[in-house]
CSV table of C-alpha atoms and ligand atoms in Angstrom, one decimal:
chain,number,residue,atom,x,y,z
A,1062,UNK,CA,1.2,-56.7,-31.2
A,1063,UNK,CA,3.7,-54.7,-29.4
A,1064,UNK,CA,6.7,-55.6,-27.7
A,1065,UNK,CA,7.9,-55.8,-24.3
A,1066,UNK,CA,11.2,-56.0,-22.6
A,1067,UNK,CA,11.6,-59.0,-21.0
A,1068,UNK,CA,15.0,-59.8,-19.1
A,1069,UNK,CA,18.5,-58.0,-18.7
A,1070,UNK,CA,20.2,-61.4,-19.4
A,1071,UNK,CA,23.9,-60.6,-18.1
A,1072,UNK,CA,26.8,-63.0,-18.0
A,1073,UNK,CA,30.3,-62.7,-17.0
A,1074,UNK,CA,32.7,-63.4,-19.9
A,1075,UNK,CA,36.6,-63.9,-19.6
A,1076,UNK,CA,39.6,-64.7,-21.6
A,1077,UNK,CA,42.4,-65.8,-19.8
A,1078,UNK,CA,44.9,-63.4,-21.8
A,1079,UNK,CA,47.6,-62.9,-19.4
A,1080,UNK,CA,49.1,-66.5,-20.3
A,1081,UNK,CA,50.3,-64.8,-23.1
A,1082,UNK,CA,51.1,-61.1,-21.9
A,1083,UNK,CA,48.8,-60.5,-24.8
A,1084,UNK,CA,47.9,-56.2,-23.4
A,1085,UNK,CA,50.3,-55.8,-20.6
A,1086,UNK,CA,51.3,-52.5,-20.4
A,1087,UNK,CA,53.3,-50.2,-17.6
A,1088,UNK,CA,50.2,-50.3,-15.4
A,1089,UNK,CA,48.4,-53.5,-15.9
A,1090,UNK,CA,50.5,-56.4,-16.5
A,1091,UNK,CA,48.4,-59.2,-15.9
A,1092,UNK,CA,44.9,-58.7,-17.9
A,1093,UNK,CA,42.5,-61.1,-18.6
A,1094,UNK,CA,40.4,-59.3,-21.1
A,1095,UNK,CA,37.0,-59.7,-20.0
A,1096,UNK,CA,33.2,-58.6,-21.2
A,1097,UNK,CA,30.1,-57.6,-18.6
A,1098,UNK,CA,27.6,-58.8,-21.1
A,1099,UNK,CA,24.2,-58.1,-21.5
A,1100,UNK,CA,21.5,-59.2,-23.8
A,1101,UNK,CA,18.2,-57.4,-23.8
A,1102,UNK,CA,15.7,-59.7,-24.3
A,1103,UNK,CA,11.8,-58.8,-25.3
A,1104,UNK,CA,8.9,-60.6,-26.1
A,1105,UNK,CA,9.5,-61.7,-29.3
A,1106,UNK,CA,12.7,-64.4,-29.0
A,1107,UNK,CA,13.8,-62.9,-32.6
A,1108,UNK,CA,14.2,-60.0,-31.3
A,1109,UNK,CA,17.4,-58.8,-28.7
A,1110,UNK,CA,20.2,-56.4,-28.5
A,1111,UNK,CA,23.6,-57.1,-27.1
A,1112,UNK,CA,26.3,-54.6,-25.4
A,1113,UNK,CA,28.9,-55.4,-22.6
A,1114,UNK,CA,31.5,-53.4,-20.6
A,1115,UNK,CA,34.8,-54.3,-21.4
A,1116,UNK,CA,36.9,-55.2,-18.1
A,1117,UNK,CA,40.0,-56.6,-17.6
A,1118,UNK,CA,39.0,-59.6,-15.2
A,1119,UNK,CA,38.8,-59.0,-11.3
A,1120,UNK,CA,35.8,-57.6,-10.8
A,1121,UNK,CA,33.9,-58.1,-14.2
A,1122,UNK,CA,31.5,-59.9,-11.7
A,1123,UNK,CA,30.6,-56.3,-9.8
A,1124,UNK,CA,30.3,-54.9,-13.1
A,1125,UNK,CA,27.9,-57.6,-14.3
A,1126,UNK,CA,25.8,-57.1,-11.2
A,1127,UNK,CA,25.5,-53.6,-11.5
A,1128,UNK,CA,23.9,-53.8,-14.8
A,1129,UNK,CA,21.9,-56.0,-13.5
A,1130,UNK,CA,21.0,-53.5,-11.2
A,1131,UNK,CA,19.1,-51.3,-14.3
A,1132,UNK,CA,16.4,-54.1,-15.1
A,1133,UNK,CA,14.0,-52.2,-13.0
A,1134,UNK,CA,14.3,-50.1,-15.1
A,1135,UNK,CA,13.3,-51.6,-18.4
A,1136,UNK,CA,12.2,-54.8,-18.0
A,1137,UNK,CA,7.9,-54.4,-18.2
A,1138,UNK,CA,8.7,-51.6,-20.6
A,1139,UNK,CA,7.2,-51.0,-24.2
A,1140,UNK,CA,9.8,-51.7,-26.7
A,1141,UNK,CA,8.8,-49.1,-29.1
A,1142,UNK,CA,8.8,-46.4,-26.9
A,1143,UNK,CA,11.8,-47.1,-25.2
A,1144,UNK,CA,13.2,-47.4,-28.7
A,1145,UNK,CA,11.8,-44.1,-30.2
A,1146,UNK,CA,12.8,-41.8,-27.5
A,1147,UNK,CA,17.0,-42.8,-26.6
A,1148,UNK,CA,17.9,-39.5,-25.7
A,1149,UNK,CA,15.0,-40.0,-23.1
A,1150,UNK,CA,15.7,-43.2,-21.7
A,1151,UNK,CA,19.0,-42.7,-21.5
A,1152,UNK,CA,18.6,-39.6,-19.3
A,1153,UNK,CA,16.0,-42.1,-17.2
A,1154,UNK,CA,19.3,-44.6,-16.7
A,1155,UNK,CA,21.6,-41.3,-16.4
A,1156,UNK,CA,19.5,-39.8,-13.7
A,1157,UNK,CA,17.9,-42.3,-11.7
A,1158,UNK,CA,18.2,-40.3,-8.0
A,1159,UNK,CA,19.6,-43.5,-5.8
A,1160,UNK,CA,21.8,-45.1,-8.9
A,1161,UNK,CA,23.4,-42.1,-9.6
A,1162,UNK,CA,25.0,-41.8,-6.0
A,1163,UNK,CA,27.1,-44.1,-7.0
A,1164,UNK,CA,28.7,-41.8,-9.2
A,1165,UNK,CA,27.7,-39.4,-10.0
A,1166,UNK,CA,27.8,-40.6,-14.0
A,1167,UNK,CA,30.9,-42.1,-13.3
A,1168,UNK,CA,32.3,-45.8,-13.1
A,1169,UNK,CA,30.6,-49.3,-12.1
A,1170,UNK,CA,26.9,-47.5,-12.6
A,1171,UNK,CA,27.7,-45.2,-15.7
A,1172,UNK,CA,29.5,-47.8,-17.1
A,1173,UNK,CA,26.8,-49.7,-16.6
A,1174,UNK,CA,24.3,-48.1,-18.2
A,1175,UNK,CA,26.7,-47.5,-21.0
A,1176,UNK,CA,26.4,-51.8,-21.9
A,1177,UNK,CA,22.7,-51.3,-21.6
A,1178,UNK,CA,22.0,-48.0,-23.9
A,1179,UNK,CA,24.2,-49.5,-26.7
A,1180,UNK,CA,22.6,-52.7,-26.2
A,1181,UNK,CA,19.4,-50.9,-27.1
A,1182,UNK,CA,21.1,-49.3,-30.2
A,1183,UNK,CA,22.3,-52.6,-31.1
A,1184,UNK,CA,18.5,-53.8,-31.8
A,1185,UNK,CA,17.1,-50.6,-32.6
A,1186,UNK,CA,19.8,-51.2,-35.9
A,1187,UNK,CA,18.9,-54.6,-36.2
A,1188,UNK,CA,15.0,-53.6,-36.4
A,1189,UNK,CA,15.9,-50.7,-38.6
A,1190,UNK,CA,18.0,-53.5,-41.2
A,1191,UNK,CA,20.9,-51.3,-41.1
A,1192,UNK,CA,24.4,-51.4,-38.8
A,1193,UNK,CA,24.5,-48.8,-36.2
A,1194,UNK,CA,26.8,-46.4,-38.0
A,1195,UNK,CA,24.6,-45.7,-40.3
A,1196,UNK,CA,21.4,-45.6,-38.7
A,1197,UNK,CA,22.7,-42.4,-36.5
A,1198,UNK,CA,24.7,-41.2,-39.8
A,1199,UNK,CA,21.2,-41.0,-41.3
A,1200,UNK,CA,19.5,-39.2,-38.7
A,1201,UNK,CA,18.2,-35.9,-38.9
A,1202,UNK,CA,20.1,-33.0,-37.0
A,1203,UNK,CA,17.0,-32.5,-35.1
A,1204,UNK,CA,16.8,-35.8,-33.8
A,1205,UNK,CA,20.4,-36.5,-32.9
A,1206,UNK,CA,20.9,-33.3,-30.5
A,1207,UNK,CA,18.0,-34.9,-29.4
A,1208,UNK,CA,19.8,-37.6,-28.3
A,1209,UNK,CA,22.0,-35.9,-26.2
A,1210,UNK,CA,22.3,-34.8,-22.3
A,1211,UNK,CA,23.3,-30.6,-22.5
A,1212,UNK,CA,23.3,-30.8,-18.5
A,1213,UNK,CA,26.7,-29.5,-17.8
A,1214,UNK,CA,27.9,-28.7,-21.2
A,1215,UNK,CA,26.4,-25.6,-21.7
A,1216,UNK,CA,29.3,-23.1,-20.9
A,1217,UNK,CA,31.0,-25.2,-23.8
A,1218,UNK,CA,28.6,-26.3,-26.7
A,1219,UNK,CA,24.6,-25.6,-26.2
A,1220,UNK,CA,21.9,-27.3,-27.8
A,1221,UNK,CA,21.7,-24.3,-31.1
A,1222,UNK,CA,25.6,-24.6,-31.5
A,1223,UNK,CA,25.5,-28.6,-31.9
A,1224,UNK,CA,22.6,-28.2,-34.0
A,1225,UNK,CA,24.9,-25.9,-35.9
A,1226,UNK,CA,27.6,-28.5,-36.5
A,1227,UNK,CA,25.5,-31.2,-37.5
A,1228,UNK,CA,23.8,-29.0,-39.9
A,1229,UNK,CA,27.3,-28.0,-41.7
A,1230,UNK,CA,27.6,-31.2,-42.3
A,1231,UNK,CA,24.6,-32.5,-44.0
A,1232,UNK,CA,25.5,-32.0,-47.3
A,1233,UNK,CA,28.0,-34.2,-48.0
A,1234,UNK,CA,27.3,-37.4,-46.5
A,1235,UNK,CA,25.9,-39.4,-49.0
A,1236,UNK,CA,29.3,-38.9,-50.8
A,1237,UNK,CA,31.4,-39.5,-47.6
A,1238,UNK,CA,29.2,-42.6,-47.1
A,1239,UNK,CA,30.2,-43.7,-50.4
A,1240,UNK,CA,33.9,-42.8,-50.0
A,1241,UNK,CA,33.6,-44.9,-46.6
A,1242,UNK,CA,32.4,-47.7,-48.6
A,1243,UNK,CA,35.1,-47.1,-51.3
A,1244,UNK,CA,37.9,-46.9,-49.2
A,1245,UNK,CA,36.8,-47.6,-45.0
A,1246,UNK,CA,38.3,-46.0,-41.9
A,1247,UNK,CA,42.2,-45.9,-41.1
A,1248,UNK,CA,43.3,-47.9,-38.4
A,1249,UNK,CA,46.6,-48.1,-36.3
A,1250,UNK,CA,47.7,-51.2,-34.2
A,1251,UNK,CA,48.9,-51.9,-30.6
A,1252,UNK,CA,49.4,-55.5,-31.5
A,1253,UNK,CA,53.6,-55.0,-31.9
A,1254,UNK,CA,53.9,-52.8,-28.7
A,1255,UNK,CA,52.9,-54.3,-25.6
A,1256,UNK,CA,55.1,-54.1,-22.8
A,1257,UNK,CA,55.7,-58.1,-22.0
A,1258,UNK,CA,56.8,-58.9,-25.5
A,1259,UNK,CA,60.5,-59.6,-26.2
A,1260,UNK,CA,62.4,-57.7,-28.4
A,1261,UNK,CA,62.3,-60.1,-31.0
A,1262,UNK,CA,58.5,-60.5,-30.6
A,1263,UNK,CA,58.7,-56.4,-31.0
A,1264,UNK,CA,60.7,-56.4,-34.4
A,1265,UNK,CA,59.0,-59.5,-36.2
A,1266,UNK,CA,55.4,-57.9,-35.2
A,1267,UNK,CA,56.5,-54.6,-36.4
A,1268,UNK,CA,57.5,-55.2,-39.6
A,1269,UNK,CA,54.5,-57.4,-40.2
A,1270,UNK,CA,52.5,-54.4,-39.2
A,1271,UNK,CA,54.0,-52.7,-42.0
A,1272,UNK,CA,53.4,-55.4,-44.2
A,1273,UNK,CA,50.0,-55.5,-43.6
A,1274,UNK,CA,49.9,-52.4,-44.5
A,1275,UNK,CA,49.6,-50.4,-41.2
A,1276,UNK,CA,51.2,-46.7,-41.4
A,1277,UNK,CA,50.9,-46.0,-37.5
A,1278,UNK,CA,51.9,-48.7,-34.7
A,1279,UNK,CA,52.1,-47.7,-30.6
A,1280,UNK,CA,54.2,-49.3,-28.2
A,1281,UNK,CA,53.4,-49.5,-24.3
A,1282,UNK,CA,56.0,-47.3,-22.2
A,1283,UNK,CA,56.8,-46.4,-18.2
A,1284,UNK,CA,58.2,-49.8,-16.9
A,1285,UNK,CA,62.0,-48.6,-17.2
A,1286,UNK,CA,63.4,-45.3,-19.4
A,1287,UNK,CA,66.5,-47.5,-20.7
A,1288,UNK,CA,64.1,-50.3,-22.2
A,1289,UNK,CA,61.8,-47.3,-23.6
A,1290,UNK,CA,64.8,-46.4,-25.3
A,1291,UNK,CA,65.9,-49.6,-26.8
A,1292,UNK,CA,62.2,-50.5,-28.0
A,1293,UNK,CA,62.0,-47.4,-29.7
A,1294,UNK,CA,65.1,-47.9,-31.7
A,1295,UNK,CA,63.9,-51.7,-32.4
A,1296,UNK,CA,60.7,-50.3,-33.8
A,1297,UNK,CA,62.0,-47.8,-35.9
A,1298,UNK,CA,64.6,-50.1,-37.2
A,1299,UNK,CA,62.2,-52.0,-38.3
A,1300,UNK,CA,59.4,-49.8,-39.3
A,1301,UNK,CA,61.5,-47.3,-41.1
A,1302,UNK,CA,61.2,-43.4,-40.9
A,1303,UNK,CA,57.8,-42.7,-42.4
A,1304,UNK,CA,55.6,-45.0,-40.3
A,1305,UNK,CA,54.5,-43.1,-37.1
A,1306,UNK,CA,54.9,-44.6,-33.8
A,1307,UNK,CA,52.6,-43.6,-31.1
A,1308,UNK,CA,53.5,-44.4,-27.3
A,1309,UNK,CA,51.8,-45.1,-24.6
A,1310,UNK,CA,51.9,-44.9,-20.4
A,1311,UNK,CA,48.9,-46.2,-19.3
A,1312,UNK,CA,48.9,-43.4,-16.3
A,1313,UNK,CA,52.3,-44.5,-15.3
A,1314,UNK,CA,54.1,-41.5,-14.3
A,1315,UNK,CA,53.5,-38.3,-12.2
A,1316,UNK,CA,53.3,-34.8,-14.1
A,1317,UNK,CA,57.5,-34.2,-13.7
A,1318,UNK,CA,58.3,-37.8,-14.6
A,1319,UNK,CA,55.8,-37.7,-17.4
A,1320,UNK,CA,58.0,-34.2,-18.8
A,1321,UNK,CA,61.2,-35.8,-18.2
A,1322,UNK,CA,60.4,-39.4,-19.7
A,1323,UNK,CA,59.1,-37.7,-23.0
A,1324,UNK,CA,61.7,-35.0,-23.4
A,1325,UNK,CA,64.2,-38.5,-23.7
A,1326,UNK,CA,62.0,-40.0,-26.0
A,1327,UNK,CA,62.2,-37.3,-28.1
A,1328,UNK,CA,64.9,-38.0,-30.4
A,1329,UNK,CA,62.9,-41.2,-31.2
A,1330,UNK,CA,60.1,-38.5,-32.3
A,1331,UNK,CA,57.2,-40.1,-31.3
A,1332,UNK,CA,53.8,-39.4,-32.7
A,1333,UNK,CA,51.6,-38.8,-29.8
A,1334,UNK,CA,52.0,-39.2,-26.0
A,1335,UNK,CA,49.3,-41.4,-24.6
A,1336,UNK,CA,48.0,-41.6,-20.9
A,1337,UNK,CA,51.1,-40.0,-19.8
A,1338,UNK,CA,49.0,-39.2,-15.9
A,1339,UNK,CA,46.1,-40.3,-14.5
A,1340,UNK,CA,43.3,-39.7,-16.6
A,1341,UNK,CA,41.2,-37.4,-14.0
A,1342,UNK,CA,44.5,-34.7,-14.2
A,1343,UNK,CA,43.4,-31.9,-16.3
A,1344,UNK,CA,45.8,-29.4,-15.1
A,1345,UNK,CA,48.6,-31.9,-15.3
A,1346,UNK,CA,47.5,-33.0,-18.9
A,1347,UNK,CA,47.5,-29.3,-19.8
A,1348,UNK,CA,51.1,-29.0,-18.4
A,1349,UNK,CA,52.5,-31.7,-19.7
A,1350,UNK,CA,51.5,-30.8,-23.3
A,1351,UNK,CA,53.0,-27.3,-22.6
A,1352,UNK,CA,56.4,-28.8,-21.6
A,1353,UNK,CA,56.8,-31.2,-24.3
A,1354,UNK,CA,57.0,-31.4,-28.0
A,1355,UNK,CA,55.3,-34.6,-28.2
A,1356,UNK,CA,51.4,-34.5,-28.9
A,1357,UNK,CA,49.1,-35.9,-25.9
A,1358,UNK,CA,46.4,-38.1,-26.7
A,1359,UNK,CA,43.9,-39.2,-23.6
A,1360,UNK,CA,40.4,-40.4,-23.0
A,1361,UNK,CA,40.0,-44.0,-23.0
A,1362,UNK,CA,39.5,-43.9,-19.1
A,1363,UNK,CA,37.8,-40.5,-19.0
A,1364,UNK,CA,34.7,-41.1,-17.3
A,1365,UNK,CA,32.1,-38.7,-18.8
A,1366,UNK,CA,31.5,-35.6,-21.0
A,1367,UNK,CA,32.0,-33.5,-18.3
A,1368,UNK,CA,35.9,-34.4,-17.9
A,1369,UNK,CA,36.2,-34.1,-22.1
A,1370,UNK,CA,35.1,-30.8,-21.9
A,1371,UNK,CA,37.2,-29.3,-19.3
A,1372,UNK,CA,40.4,-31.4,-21.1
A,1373,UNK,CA,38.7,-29.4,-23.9
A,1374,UNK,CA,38.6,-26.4,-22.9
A,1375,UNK,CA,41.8,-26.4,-20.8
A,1376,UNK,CA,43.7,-27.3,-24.2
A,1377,UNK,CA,45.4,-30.2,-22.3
A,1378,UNK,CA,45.1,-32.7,-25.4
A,1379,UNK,CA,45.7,-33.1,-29.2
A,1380,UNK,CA,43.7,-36.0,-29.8
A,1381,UNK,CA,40.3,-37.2,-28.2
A,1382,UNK,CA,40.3,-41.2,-27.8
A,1383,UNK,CA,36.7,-42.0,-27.0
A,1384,UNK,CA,36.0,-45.7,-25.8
A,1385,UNK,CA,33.0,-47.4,-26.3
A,1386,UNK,CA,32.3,-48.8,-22.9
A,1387,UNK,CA,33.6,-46.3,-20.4
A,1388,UNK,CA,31.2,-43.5,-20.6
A,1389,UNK,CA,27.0,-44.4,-20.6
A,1390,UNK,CA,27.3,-45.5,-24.4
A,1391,UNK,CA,26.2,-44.4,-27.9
A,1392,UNK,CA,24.6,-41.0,-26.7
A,1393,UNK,CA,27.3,-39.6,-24.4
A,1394,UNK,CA,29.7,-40.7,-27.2
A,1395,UNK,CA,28.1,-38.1,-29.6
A,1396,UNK,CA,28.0,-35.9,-26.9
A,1397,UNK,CA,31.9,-35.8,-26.9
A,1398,UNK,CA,32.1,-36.0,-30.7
A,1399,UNK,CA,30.2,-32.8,-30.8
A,1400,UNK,CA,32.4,-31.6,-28.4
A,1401,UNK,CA,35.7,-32.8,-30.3
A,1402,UNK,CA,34.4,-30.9,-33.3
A,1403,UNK,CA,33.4,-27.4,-31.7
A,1404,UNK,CA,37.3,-27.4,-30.2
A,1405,UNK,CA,38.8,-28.9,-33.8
A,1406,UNK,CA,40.1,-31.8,-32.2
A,1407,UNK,CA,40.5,-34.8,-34.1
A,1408,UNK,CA,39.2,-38.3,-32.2
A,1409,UNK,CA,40.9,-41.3,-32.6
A,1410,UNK,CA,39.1,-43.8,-30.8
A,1411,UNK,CA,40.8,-46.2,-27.8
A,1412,UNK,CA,40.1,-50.1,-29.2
A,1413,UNK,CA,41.4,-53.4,-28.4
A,1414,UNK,CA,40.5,-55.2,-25.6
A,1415,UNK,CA,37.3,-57.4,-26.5
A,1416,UNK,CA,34.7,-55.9,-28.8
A,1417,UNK,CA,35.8,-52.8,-28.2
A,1418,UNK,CA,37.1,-52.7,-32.4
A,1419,UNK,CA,34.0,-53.9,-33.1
A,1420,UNK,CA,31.9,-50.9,-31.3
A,1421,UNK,CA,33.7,-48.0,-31.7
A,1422,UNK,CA,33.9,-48.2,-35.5
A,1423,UNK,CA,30.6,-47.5,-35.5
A,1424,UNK,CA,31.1,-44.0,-33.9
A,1425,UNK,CA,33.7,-43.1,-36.1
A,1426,UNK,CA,32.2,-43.5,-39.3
A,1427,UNK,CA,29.2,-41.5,-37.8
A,1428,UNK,CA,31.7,-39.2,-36.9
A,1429,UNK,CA,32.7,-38.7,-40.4
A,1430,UNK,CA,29.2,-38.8,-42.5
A,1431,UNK,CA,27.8,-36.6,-39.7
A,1432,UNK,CA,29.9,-34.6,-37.3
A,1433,UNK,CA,33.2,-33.8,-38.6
A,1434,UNK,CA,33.1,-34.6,-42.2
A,1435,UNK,CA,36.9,-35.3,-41.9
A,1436,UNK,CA,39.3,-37.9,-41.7
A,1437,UNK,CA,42.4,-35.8,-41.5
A,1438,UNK,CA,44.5,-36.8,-38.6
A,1439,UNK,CA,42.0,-39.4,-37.5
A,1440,UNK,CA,42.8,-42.9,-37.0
A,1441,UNK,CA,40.9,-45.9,-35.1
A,1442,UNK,CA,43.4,-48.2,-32.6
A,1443,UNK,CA,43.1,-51.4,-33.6
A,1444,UNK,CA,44.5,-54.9,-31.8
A,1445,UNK,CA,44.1,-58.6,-33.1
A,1446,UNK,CA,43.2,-60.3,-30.3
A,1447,UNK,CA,39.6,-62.1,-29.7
A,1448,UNK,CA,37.9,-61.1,-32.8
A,1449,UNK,CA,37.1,-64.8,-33.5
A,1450,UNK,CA,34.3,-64.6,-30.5
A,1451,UNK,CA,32.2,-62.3,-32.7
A,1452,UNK,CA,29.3,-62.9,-34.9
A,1453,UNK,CA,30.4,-59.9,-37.3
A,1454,UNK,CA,34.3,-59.2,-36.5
A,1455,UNK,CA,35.5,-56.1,-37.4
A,1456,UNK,CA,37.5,-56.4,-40.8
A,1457,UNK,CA,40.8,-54.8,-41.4
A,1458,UNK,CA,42.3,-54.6,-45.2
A,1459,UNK,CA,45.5,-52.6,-46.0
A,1460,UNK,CA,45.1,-50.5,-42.3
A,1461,UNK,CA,41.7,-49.8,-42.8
A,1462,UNK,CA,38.8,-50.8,-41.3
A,1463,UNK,CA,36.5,-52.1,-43.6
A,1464,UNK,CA,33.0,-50.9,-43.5
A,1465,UNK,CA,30.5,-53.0,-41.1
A,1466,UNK,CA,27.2,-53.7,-43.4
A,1467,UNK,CA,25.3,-56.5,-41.3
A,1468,UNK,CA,22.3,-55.2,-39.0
A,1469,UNK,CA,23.3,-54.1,-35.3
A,1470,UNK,CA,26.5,-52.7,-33.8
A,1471,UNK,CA,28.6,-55.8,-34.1
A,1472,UNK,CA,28.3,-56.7,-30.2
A,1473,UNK,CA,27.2,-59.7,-30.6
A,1474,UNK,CA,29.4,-62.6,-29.2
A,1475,UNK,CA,28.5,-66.3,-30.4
A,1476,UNK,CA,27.0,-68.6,-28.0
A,1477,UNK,CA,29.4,-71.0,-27.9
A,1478,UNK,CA,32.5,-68.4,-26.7
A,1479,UNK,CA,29.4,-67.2,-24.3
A,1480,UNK,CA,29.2,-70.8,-22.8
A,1481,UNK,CA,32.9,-71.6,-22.8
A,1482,UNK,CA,34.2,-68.7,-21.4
A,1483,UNK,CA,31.8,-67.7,-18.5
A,1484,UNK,CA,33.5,-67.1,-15.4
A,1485,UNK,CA,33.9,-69.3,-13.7
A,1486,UNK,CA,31.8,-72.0,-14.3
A,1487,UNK,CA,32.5,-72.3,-18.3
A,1488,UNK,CA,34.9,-74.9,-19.5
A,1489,UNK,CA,37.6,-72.7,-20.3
A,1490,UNK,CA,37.9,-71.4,-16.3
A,1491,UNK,CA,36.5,-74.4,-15.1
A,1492,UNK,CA,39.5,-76.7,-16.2
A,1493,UNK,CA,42.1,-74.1,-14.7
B,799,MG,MG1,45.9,-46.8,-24.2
């Protein structure tokens, strides 16, 4: 018998991580790391799929309505269908006439639909018996540029040229899915750097980094150019000179404060400039990386494909840091990946918050079977915090990322964090 889709079962999850300053940064020094989830429920009670936005608390409960809002569009539906044709439904979501107004693909709604497409990739892996990397790394050409919306790309990568690309790279991957297996993904952590940790905090975290095997940390910068300075020289003391140290501004600073701030940082040679303006600045982006001899990194807050390909084609950035949950999920993601590749661009993926390790390990690994066939340069963020609340945590050995093997895309959260940390009513906010 076939299946239908039942329910959009959302719920608002929170963690209250600002007790510990655990991701404060210039810009947001108070978050409590929070997940719009959403379960997709069908027929058969075996059978769901699980995705959330990540937020960082205030106003996860808009988000969590908004995907609410996309039921109508789904729920009634044939599973199969829906299932067999993603590049179609997800133009459906993309498109819908009123929704989109509230964008347009930008956002509450995009980010929305983002939750709900990968939580239809999650169980279209789960069916298939295989995790979600390697479901799309085992996909036909044909069938991936499929999956993705051309509308607007055009003047930058068509339909033939990403067909191109994905072709390049077929032979090849069942040896780069066994080096993957061999050896996983390279990872770098934020876990040392955030803004509200002492200095001690700083150094001890540092040089466990190293310890652990990490050969690229990033500290949080913008709050005050003297304590940017002395951070710097804490990490370095304690990372030593061959370990790279990324920085990041979390859209502090205006274009000439961004210039200034990194031509002092310079002697400290950090490895890449993160966020150093507001993420909807391409010009500024593309004049800050002329004025400074620090790489720029940006995207984790860059709302659609769109924006990637004018930062693309404006040259305004050295490295492409996709996010799982900000754009309208698996399918615009490849969208950009194909765009990364046609502009030689490496992408090293945004991660942290909750879940977002767990997702976006998936895309890179795709990335390299599939798409660019490289890991040069490339390097996934990751953070230890909240991985406990996962059914399949993403594992790190020796700074890598281990490769995922269970079913699905690793969304899942167990039920008990989901009962004990809804907002507000679970027993975790309910006690505060
Ligand atoms: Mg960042």
């Amino acid at each position: 018998m076939s299946l239908h889709i039942t329910e959009l079962d959302c719920a608002d999850l929170r963690f209250p991580t600002s007790a510990e300053s655990d991701g404060s940064d210039a810009m947001n020094p108070d978050p409590d790391y929070s997940a719009a989830y959403v379960i997709v429920r069908t027929s058969d009670p075996e059978q769901s799929g699980h995705g959330f936005v990540f937020t960082i608390g205030r106003g996860n409960e808009v988000q969590s309505a908004a995907i609410q809002a996309l039921a109508p569009h789904l729920v009634g539906m044939d599973l199969d269908t829906v299932l067999a044709e993603m590049g179609e439904t997800s133009r459906r979501l993309v498109h819908d006439s009123q929704l989109r107004w509230l964008g347009p693909e930008k956002g509450v709604m995009h980010m929305a639909i983002g939750a709900v497409i990968n939580a239809l990739w999650d169980l279209k892996a789960r069916r298939a018996g295989l995790p979600l990397w390697q479901l799309l790394a085992e996909m036909s050409p044909e069938e991936l540029v499929e999956l993705v919306d051309f509308r607007y790309l055009t003047d930058a990568l068509t339909r033939e040229e990403a067909l191109t690309i994905l072709t390049d790279a077929e032979p090849g991957r069942a040896e780069r899915i066994e080096q993957l297996r061999a050896g996983g993904y390279p990872a770098y952590t934020t876990t040392p750097g955030w803004l509200g940790y002492s200095d001690e905090k700083l150094a001890r975290l540092s040089r466990e980094a190293v310890a652990d095997g990490f050969s690229q940390i990033k500290l949080k910068v913008g709050g005050n150019l003297a304590d940017d300075q002395r951070r710097m020289a804490i990490a370095r003391a304690a990372v030593g000179p061959d370990v790279r140290i990324a920085v990041d501004a979390n859209q502090r600073w205006d274009v000439p404060d961004a210039i200034a701030w990194m031509n002092a940082l310079a002697t400290h040679q950090p490895y890449w400039i993160e966020e150093p303006t507001s993420p909807d600045d391409i010009l500024g982006h593309a004049a800050i990386r002329q004025a400074i001899s620090t790489p720029v990194a940006t995207g984790e807050h860059v709302h659609n494909r769109v924006m990637f390909k004018q930062l693309l084609q404006a040259d305004a950035l050295d490295f492409v840091q996709i996010d799982a949950t900000r754009v309208a999920g698996v399918n615009e993601n490849i969208a950009i990946l194909l765009l990364a590749r046609k502009y030689g661009k490496p992408v090293c993926p945004h991660a942290g918050g909750v879940g977002l390790c767990e997702l976006v390990q998936h895309l890179s690994m795709f990335d390299f079977v599939a798409v660019s066939g490289s890991m040069q340069d490339r390097v996934i963020e990751y953070v230890d915090h909240l991985h406990e609340h996962f059914a399949t945590p993403a594992v790190i050995r020796d700074g890598r990322y281990l490769v995922p093997s269970t079913p699905g895309s690793s969304a899942e959260i167990v039920p008990l964090t989901r009962q004990r940390f809804r907002f507000p009513d679970g027993e975790e906010w309910s006690d505060r």
